[in-house]
Tab-separated table of C-alpha atoms in Angstrom:
chain	number	residue	atom	x	y	z
A	1	UNK	CA	-193.922	-131.264	-139.733
A	2	UNK	CA	-193.952	-134.891	-138.665
A	3	UNK	CA	-195.984	-135.292	-142.167
A	4	UNK	CA	-193.186	-133.884	-144.092
A	5	UNK	CA	-190.608	-135.957	-142.318
A	6	UNK	CA	-192.962	-138.785	-143.382
A	7	UNK	CA	-193.279	-137.506	-146.743
A	8	UNK	CA	-189.727	-137.406	-147.179
A	9	UNK	CA	-188.878	-140.828	-145.909
A	10	UNK	CA	-191.287	-142.411	-148.330
A	11	UNK	CA	-190.151	-140.319	-151.261
A	12	UNK	CA	-186.388	-141.256	-150.789
A	13	UNK	CA	-185.879	-144.519	-152.551
A	14	UNK	CA	-182.996	-145.621	-150.413
A	15	UNK	CA	-185.254	-145.821	-147.388
A	16	UNK	CA	-187.149	-147.845	-148.935
A	17	UNK	CA	-184.651	-150.075	-150.040
A	18	UNK	CA	-182.620	-150.094	-146.654
A	19	UNK	CA	-186.202	-150.389	-144.768
A	20	UNK	CA	-187.623	-153.402	-147.008
A	21	UNK	CA	-184.177	-155.256	-146.585
A	22	UNK	CA	-184.354	-154.512	-143.076
A	23	UNK	CA	-187.635	-155.661	-142.739
A	24	UNK	CA	-186.634	-159.092	-144.586
A	25	UNK	CA	-183.932	-159.297	-141.981
A	26	UNK	CA	-185.553	-158.342	-138.760
A	27	UNK	CA	-189.151	-159.746	-139.378
A	28	UNK	CA	-188.976	-162.616	-141.883
A	29	UNK	CA	-186.214	-164.495	-140.092
A	30	UNK	CA	-189.338	-165.506	-137.432
A	31	UNK	CA	-191.173	-166.931	-139.810
A	32	UNK	CA	-190.860	-170.641	-140.411
A	33	UNK	CA	-189.053	-171.266	-144.178
A	34	UNK	CA	-190.706	-172.048	-147.284
A	35	UNK	CA	-193.916	-170.582	-148.949
A	36	UNK	CA	-194.957	-168.940	-145.692
A	37	UNK	CA	-191.785	-166.659	-145.415
A	38	UNK	CA	-191.695	-166.057	-149.204
A	39	UNK	CA	-195.471	-164.716	-148.795
A	40	UNK	CA	-194.316	-162.639	-145.806
A	41	UNK	CA	-191.274	-161.326	-148.135
A	42	UNK	CA	-193.949	-160.008	-150.779
A	43	UNK	CA	-193.885	-156.182	-149.567
A	44	UNK	CA	-190.035	-156.445	-150.106
A	45	UNK	CA	-190.625	-157.404	-153.717
A	46	UNK	CA	-193.159	-154.908	-154.270
A	47	UNK	CA	-190.871	-152.150	-153.051
A	48	UNK	CA	-187.899	-153.313	-154.874
A	49	UNK	CA	-189.993	-153.871	-158.224
A	50	UNK	CA	-190.564	-149.841	-157.975
A	51	UNK	CA	-187.373	-149.040	-156.871
A	52	UNK	CA	-185.842	-148.132	-160.255
A	53	UNK	CA	-188.764	-146.032	-161.304
A	54	UNK	CA	-187.446	-142.871	-158.854
A	55	UNK	CA	-184.314	-142.288	-161.143
A	56	UNK	CA	-184.709	-140.565	-164.169
A	57	UNK	CA	-181.733	-141.755	-166.319
A	58	UNK	CA	-182.427	-144.695	-168.268
A	59	UNK	CA	-179.272	-146.162	-167.494
A	60	UNK	CA	-179.704	-146.156	-163.949
A	61	UNK	CA	-183.004	-147.282	-164.155
A	62	UNK	CA	-181.590	-150.439	-166.108
A	63	UNK	CA	-178.463	-150.940	-163.690
A	64	UNK	CA	-180.749	-150.749	-160.730
A	65	UNK	CA	-183.047	-153.320	-162.023
A	66	UNK	CA	-180.419	-155.633	-162.467
A	67	UNK	CA	-178.762	-155.666	-159.312
A	68	UNK	CA	-181.647	-154.377	-157.186
A	69	UNK	CA	-185.057	-155.343	-159.071
A	70	UNK	CA	-183.602	-159.103	-160.115
A	71	UNK	CA	-180.825	-159.849	-158.022
A	72	UNK	CA	-181.460	-158.723	-154.781
A	73	UNK	CA	-184.985	-159.802	-155.032
A	74	UNK	CA	-183.546	-163.549	-156.274
A	75	UNK	CA	-181.237	-163.274	-153.056
A	76	UNK	CA	-184.391	-162.665	-150.819
A	77	UNK	CA	-186.234	-165.590	-152.651
A	78	UNK	CA	-183.381	-168.267	-151.498
A	79	UNK	CA	-183.508	-166.666	-148.318
A	80	UNK	CA	-187.218	-167.598	-148.399
A	81	UNK	CA	-185.647	-171.079	-147.782
A	82	UNK	CA	-182.881	-170.766	-146.007
A	83	UNK	CA	-180.479	-171.154	-148.964
A	84	UNK	CA	-178.031	-168.700	-150.647
A	85	UNK	CA	-175.732	-165.734	-149.428
A	86	UNK	CA	-178.320	-164.077	-147.116
A	87	UNK	CA	-178.872	-167.309	-145.206
A	88	UNK	CA	-175.006	-167.260	-144.383
A	89	UNK	CA	-175.159	-163.624	-142.984
A	90	UNK	CA	-175.047	-163.800	-139.308
A	91	UNK	CA	-175.345	-160.140	-138.527
A	92	UNK	CA	-177.341	-157.149	-139.978
A	93	UNK	CA	-174.570	-155.419	-141.695
A	94	UNK	CA	-173.542	-158.437	-143.472
A	95	UNK	CA	-177.190	-158.749	-144.338
A	96	UNK	CA	-177.682	-155.721	-146.113
A	97	UNK	CA	-174.102	-155.434	-147.697
A	98	UNK	CA	-174.546	-158.742	-149.210
A	99	UNK	CA	-178.390	-157.978	-150.363
A	100	UNK	CA	-177.877	-155.126	-151.843
A	101	UNK	CA	-174.475	-155.179	-153.566
A	102	UNK	CA	-172.384	-157.331	-155.954
A	103	UNK	CA	-170.154	-158.507	-152.563
A	104	UNK	CA	-169.431	-161.709	-150.843
A	105	UNK	CA	-167.777	-162.412	-147.012
A	106	UNK	CA	-164.118	-162.957	-147.727
A	107	UNK	CA	-162.970	-166.774	-146.804
A	108	UNK	CA	-161.832	-167.355	-143.612
A	109	UNK	CA	-163.302	-163.638	-142.702
A	110	UNK	CA	-164.299	-163.667	-138.467
A	111	UNK	CA	-167.544	-163.207	-137.612
A	112	UNK	CA	-168.200	-159.441	-137.550
A	113	UNK	CA	-169.168	-158.801	-133.305
A	114	UNK	CA	-171.360	-155.413	-133.124
A	115	UNK	CA	-171.212	-155.894	-129.565
A	116	UNK	CA	-167.681	-154.394	-129.339
A	117	UNK	CA	-166.734	-150.970	-129.725
A	118	UNK	CA	-167.796	-149.930	-133.775
A	119	UNK	CA	-165.188	-150.348	-135.891
A	120	UNK	CA	-164.362	-148.041	-138.859
A	121	UNK	CA	-166.018	-147.764	-142.053
A	122	UNK	CA	-162.833	-148.960	-143.517
A	123	UNK	CA	-162.313	-152.028	-141.743
A	124	UNK	CA	-165.785	-153.161	-141.879
A	125	UNK	CA	-165.758	-152.958	-145.509
A	126	UNK	CA	-162.381	-154.766	-145.634
A	127	UNK	CA	-164.562	-158.233	-144.488
A	128	UNK	CA	-165.933	-157.813	-147.799
A	129	UNK	CA	-164.935	-157.971	-151.620
A	130	UNK	CA	-166.503	-157.948	-155.347
A	131	UNK	CA	-168.103	-160.511	-156.770
A	132	UNK	CA	-166.354	-161.270	-159.893
A	133	UNK	CA	-168.900	-160.321	-162.520
A	134	UNK	CA	-167.084	-161.595	-165.952
A	135	UNK	CA	-164.232	-164.278	-166.572
A	136	UNK	CA	-162.814	-163.251	-169.832
A	137	UNK	CA	-165.573	-163.913	-172.103
A	138	UNK	CA	-163.855	-163.623	-174.792
A	139	UNK	CA	-161.982	-166.387	-174.217
A	140	UNK	CA	-165.117	-168.615	-174.539
A	141	UNK	CA	-164.810	-171.714	-176.670
A	142	UNK	CA	-168.596	-172.853	-176.285
A	143	UNK	CA	-171.936	-171.661	-175.454
A	144	UNK	CA	-171.598	-173.598	-172.463
A	145	UNK	CA	-168.527	-171.779	-171.479
A	146	UNK	CA	-169.513	-168.569	-172.360
A	147	UNK	CA	-172.961	-168.360	-170.452
A	148	UNK	CA	-171.897	-170.864	-167.644
A	149	UNK	CA	-168.792	-169.276	-166.581
A	150	UNK	CA	-167.640	-166.681	-168.254
A	151	UNK	CA	-170.349	-164.276	-168.972
A	152	UNK	CA	-172.128	-162.554	-165.918
A	153	UNK	CA	-171.531	-164.799	-163.444
A	154	UNK	CA	-173.867	-163.080	-160.692
A	155	UNK	CA	-177.054	-163.749	-162.463
A	156	UNK	CA	-175.556	-167.174	-163.611
A	157	UNK	CA	-174.894	-168.426	-159.875
A	158	UNK	CA	-178.339	-167.169	-158.984
A	159	UNK	CA	-179.838	-168.219	-161.497
A	160	UNK	CA	-178.697	-171.815	-161.029
A	161	UNK	CA	-179.645	-172.043	-157.355
A	162	UNK	CA	-183.156	-170.222	-157.939
A	163	UNK	CA	-184.250	-171.680	-161.229
A	164	UNK	CA	-182.029	-174.922	-162.663
A	165	UNK	CA	-181.012	-177.186	-159.608
A	166	UNK	CA	-184.517	-176.838	-157.928
A	167	UNK	CA	-186.155	-177.516	-161.754
A	168	UNK	CA	-183.821	-180.688	-162.309
A	169	UNK	CA	-184.401	-182.047	-158.506
A	170	UNK	CA	-188.022	-181.828	-159.268
A	171	UNK	CA	-188.191	-183.405	-162.896
A	172	UNK	CA	-185.212	-185.869	-162.557
A	173	UNK	CA	-187.682	-188.187	-160.886
A	174	UNK	CA	-190.012	-187.966	-163.694
A	175	UNK	CA	-188.389	-187.829	-167.146
A	176	UNK	CA	-184.565	-189.151	-166.262
A	177	UNK	CA	-181.851	-187.288	-165.572
A	178	UNK	CA	-180.727	-186.287	-169.203
A	179	UNK	CA	-184.029	-185.035	-169.837
A	180	UNK	CA	-184.183	-182.924	-166.335
A	181	UNK	CA	-180.760	-181.425	-167.227
A	182	UNK	CA	-182.251	-179.991	-170.792
A	183	UNK	CA	-185.713	-179.050	-169.291
A	184	UNK	CA	-183.831	-177.171	-166.537
A	185	UNK	CA	-181.672	-175.535	-169.250
A	186	UNK	CA	-184.471	-174.354	-171.191
A	187	UNK	CA	-186.487	-173.157	-168.130
A	188	UNK	CA	-183.444	-171.185	-166.777
A	189	UNK	CA	-182.956	-169.374	-170.249
A	190	UNK	CA	-186.834	-168.560	-170.325
A	191	UNK	CA	-186.682	-166.908	-167.137
A	192	UNK	CA	-183.278	-165.070	-167.919
A	193	UNK	CA	-185.055	-163.653	-170.929
A	194	UNK	CA	-187.889	-162.387	-168.886
A	195	UNK	CA	-185.974	-160.826	-166.311
A	196	UNK	CA	-184.146	-159.010	-169.377
A	197	UNK	CA	-187.094	-158.016	-170.689
A	198	UNK	CA	-187.865	-156.222	-167.084
A	199	UNK	CA	-185.120	-154.301	-167.570
A	200	UNK	CA	-185.907	-153.331	-170.683
A	201	UNK	CA	-189.215	-152.040	-169.286
A	202	UNK	CA	-187.536	-149.969	-166.872
A	203	UNK	CA	-185.230	-148.615	-169.346
A	204	UNK	CA	-188.023	-148.019	-171.720
A	205	UNK	CA	-190.217	-146.163	-168.920
A	206	UNK	CA	-193.111	-149.394	-169.342
A	207	UNK	CA	-193.158	-150.198	-172.862
A	208	UNK	CA	-195.034	-152.933	-173.914
A	209	UNK	CA	-192.279	-156.143	-174.305
A	210	UNK	CA	-191.878	-157.379	-177.604
A	211	UNK	CA	-190.382	-160.803	-176.307
A	212	UNK	CA	-187.215	-160.198	-178.720
A	213	UNK	CA	-184.571	-160.727	-175.844
A	214	UNK	CA	-186.732	-163.618	-174.533
A	215	UNK	CA	-186.139	-165.311	-177.519
A	216	UNK	CA	-182.601	-164.740	-177.569
A	217	UNK	CA	-182.037	-166.460	-174.762
A	218	UNK	CA	-184.556	-169.602	-175.643
A	219	UNK	CA	-182.321	-169.431	-178.796
A	220	UNK	CA	-178.917	-169.604	-176.655
A	221	UNK	CA	-180.308	-172.169	-174.876
A	222	UNK	CA	-181.496	-174.344	-177.525
A	223	UNK	CA	-177.873	-173.938	-179.366
A	224	UNK	CA	-176.839	-175.191	-176.122
A	225	UNK	CA	-178.510	-178.095	-176.254
A	226	UNK	CA	-177.299	-178.695	-179.677
A	227	UNK	CA	-174.113	-178.080	-179.119
A	228	UNK	CA	-173.717	-180.828	-176.532
A	229	UNK	CA	-175.406	-183.275	-178.891
A	230	UNK	CA	-173.158	-182.502	-181.211
A	231	UNK	CA	-170.198	-182.853	-178.898
A	232	UNK	CA	-171.479	-186.591	-177.539
A	233	UNK	CA	-171.835	-187.096	-180.778
A	234	UNK	CA	-168.354	-185.955	-181.966
A	235	UNK	CA	-166.803	-188.398	-179.141
A	236	UNK	CA	-168.840	-191.461	-179.866
A	237	UNK	CA	-167.571	-191.428	-183.266
A	238	UNK	CA	-164.330	-190.261	-182.657
A	239	UNK	CA	-164.125	-186.973	-184.692
A	240	UNK	CA	-161.122	-184.578	-184.335
A	241	UNK	CA	-161.785	-182.151	-181.780
A	242	UNK	CA	-162.139	-178.580	-183.550
A	243	UNK	CA	-159.239	-176.524	-182.266
A	244	UNK	CA	-160.007	-174.032	-179.454
A	245	UNK	CA	-159.046	-171.074	-181.967
A	246	UNK	CA	-162.024	-171.728	-184.226
A	247	UNK	CA	-164.402	-172.804	-181.560
A	248	UNK	CA	-163.722	-169.197	-179.792
A	249	UNK	CA	-164.232	-167.422	-183.311
A	250	UNK	CA	-167.467	-169.662	-183.910
A	251	UNK	CA	-169.092	-169.156	-180.197
A	252	UNK	CA	-168.638	-165.568	-180.170
A	253	UNK	CA	-170.011	-165.315	-183.729
A	254	UNK	CA	-172.697	-166.443	-182.636
A	255	UNK	CA	-173.336	-164.855	-179.731
A	256	UNK	CA	-172.225	-161.448	-181.459
A	257	UNK	CA	-175.033	-162.162	-184.279
A	258	UNK	CA	-177.560	-162.990	-182.475
A	259	UNK	CA	-177.203	-160.196	-179.806
A	260	UNK	CA	-177.351	-157.893	-183.033
A	261	UNK	CA	-180.969	-159.529	-184.362
A	262	UNK	CA	-182.136	-159.790	-180.889
A	263	UNK	CA	-181.070	-157.132	-178.471
A	264	UNK	CA	-180.068	-153.659	-180.437
A	265	UNK	CA	-183.644	-152.993	-182.123
A	266	UNK	CA	-185.001	-153.039	-178.744
A	267	UNK	CA	-182.486	-150.631	-177.205
A	268	UNK	CA	-182.918	-148.451	-180.427
A	269	UNK	CA	-186.595	-148.279	-180.072
A	270	UNK	CA	-186.827	-147.714	-175.996
A	271	UNK	CA	-184.578	-144.667	-175.693
A	272	UNK	CA	-186.456	-142.562	-173.470
A	273	UNK	CA	-184.924	-140.859	-170.346
A	274	UNK	CA	-187.720	-138.969	-168.286
A	275	UNK	CA	-190.645	-140.997	-167.801
A	276	UNK	CA	-192.782	-138.234	-166.219
A	277	UNK	CA	-194.412	-140.071	-163.748
A	278	UNK	CA	-193.348	-141.056	-160.642
A	279	UNK	CA	-193.864	-144.515	-158.145
A	280	UNK	CA	-196.813	-144.948	-155.280
A	281	UNK	CA	-195.690	-146.869	-152.565
């Protein structure tokens, strides 16, 4: 009976998810920040990586690989260096909620006191609000506006903290501020592409990546650099600014066309639901 209970827990993906986050909160907190804590979090990263395989729906695997395998892992990576949203969590419930779900604690919300008589679930959940993922992307007037401020702000913010800012800070003293920003931008878009390839890997039941999705994001990064250079040249030459309506059409047209070229083929080729295997812990 005891063995059956253990097997049920091991085969329960939500138990594995909760236990991995609990391990990070109760044990990793006592490890000094930096590389040592990140190494200590490796078992958690592993469990988060196999979590989507427990689900038969390809769509669900794709969604979970984004929110859990990618975003939760990157939040914990920041936590390893005492940064990011998890570092600000002062209790276990906040840590779990912010780690797993696209939530943030409301501004001016007092700390949750678990020593008091336990509150109702509705009052506890009232402490949080959903992170605004999209900000009217159809109004974007430039690629920088689209990718940096309007499209999937959840991934944009986490990539900025984990990839862009550290890369820029590491390079600014070597190549200068301007080149550091460009290289940090390209690096960030490459990592974004790789993480999207990972999502397709889960959706397609482990098919070998074609790297089309990665090239899509590389192209977006190069185009953003070119766009910035054109804007700078326009200011220097005193050219008449492009009307926002025209910029909007050009931006959405470019994103849509390149999306069709690079994203649609892998989706058509990877339409599989049941993978026929279960993950091993």
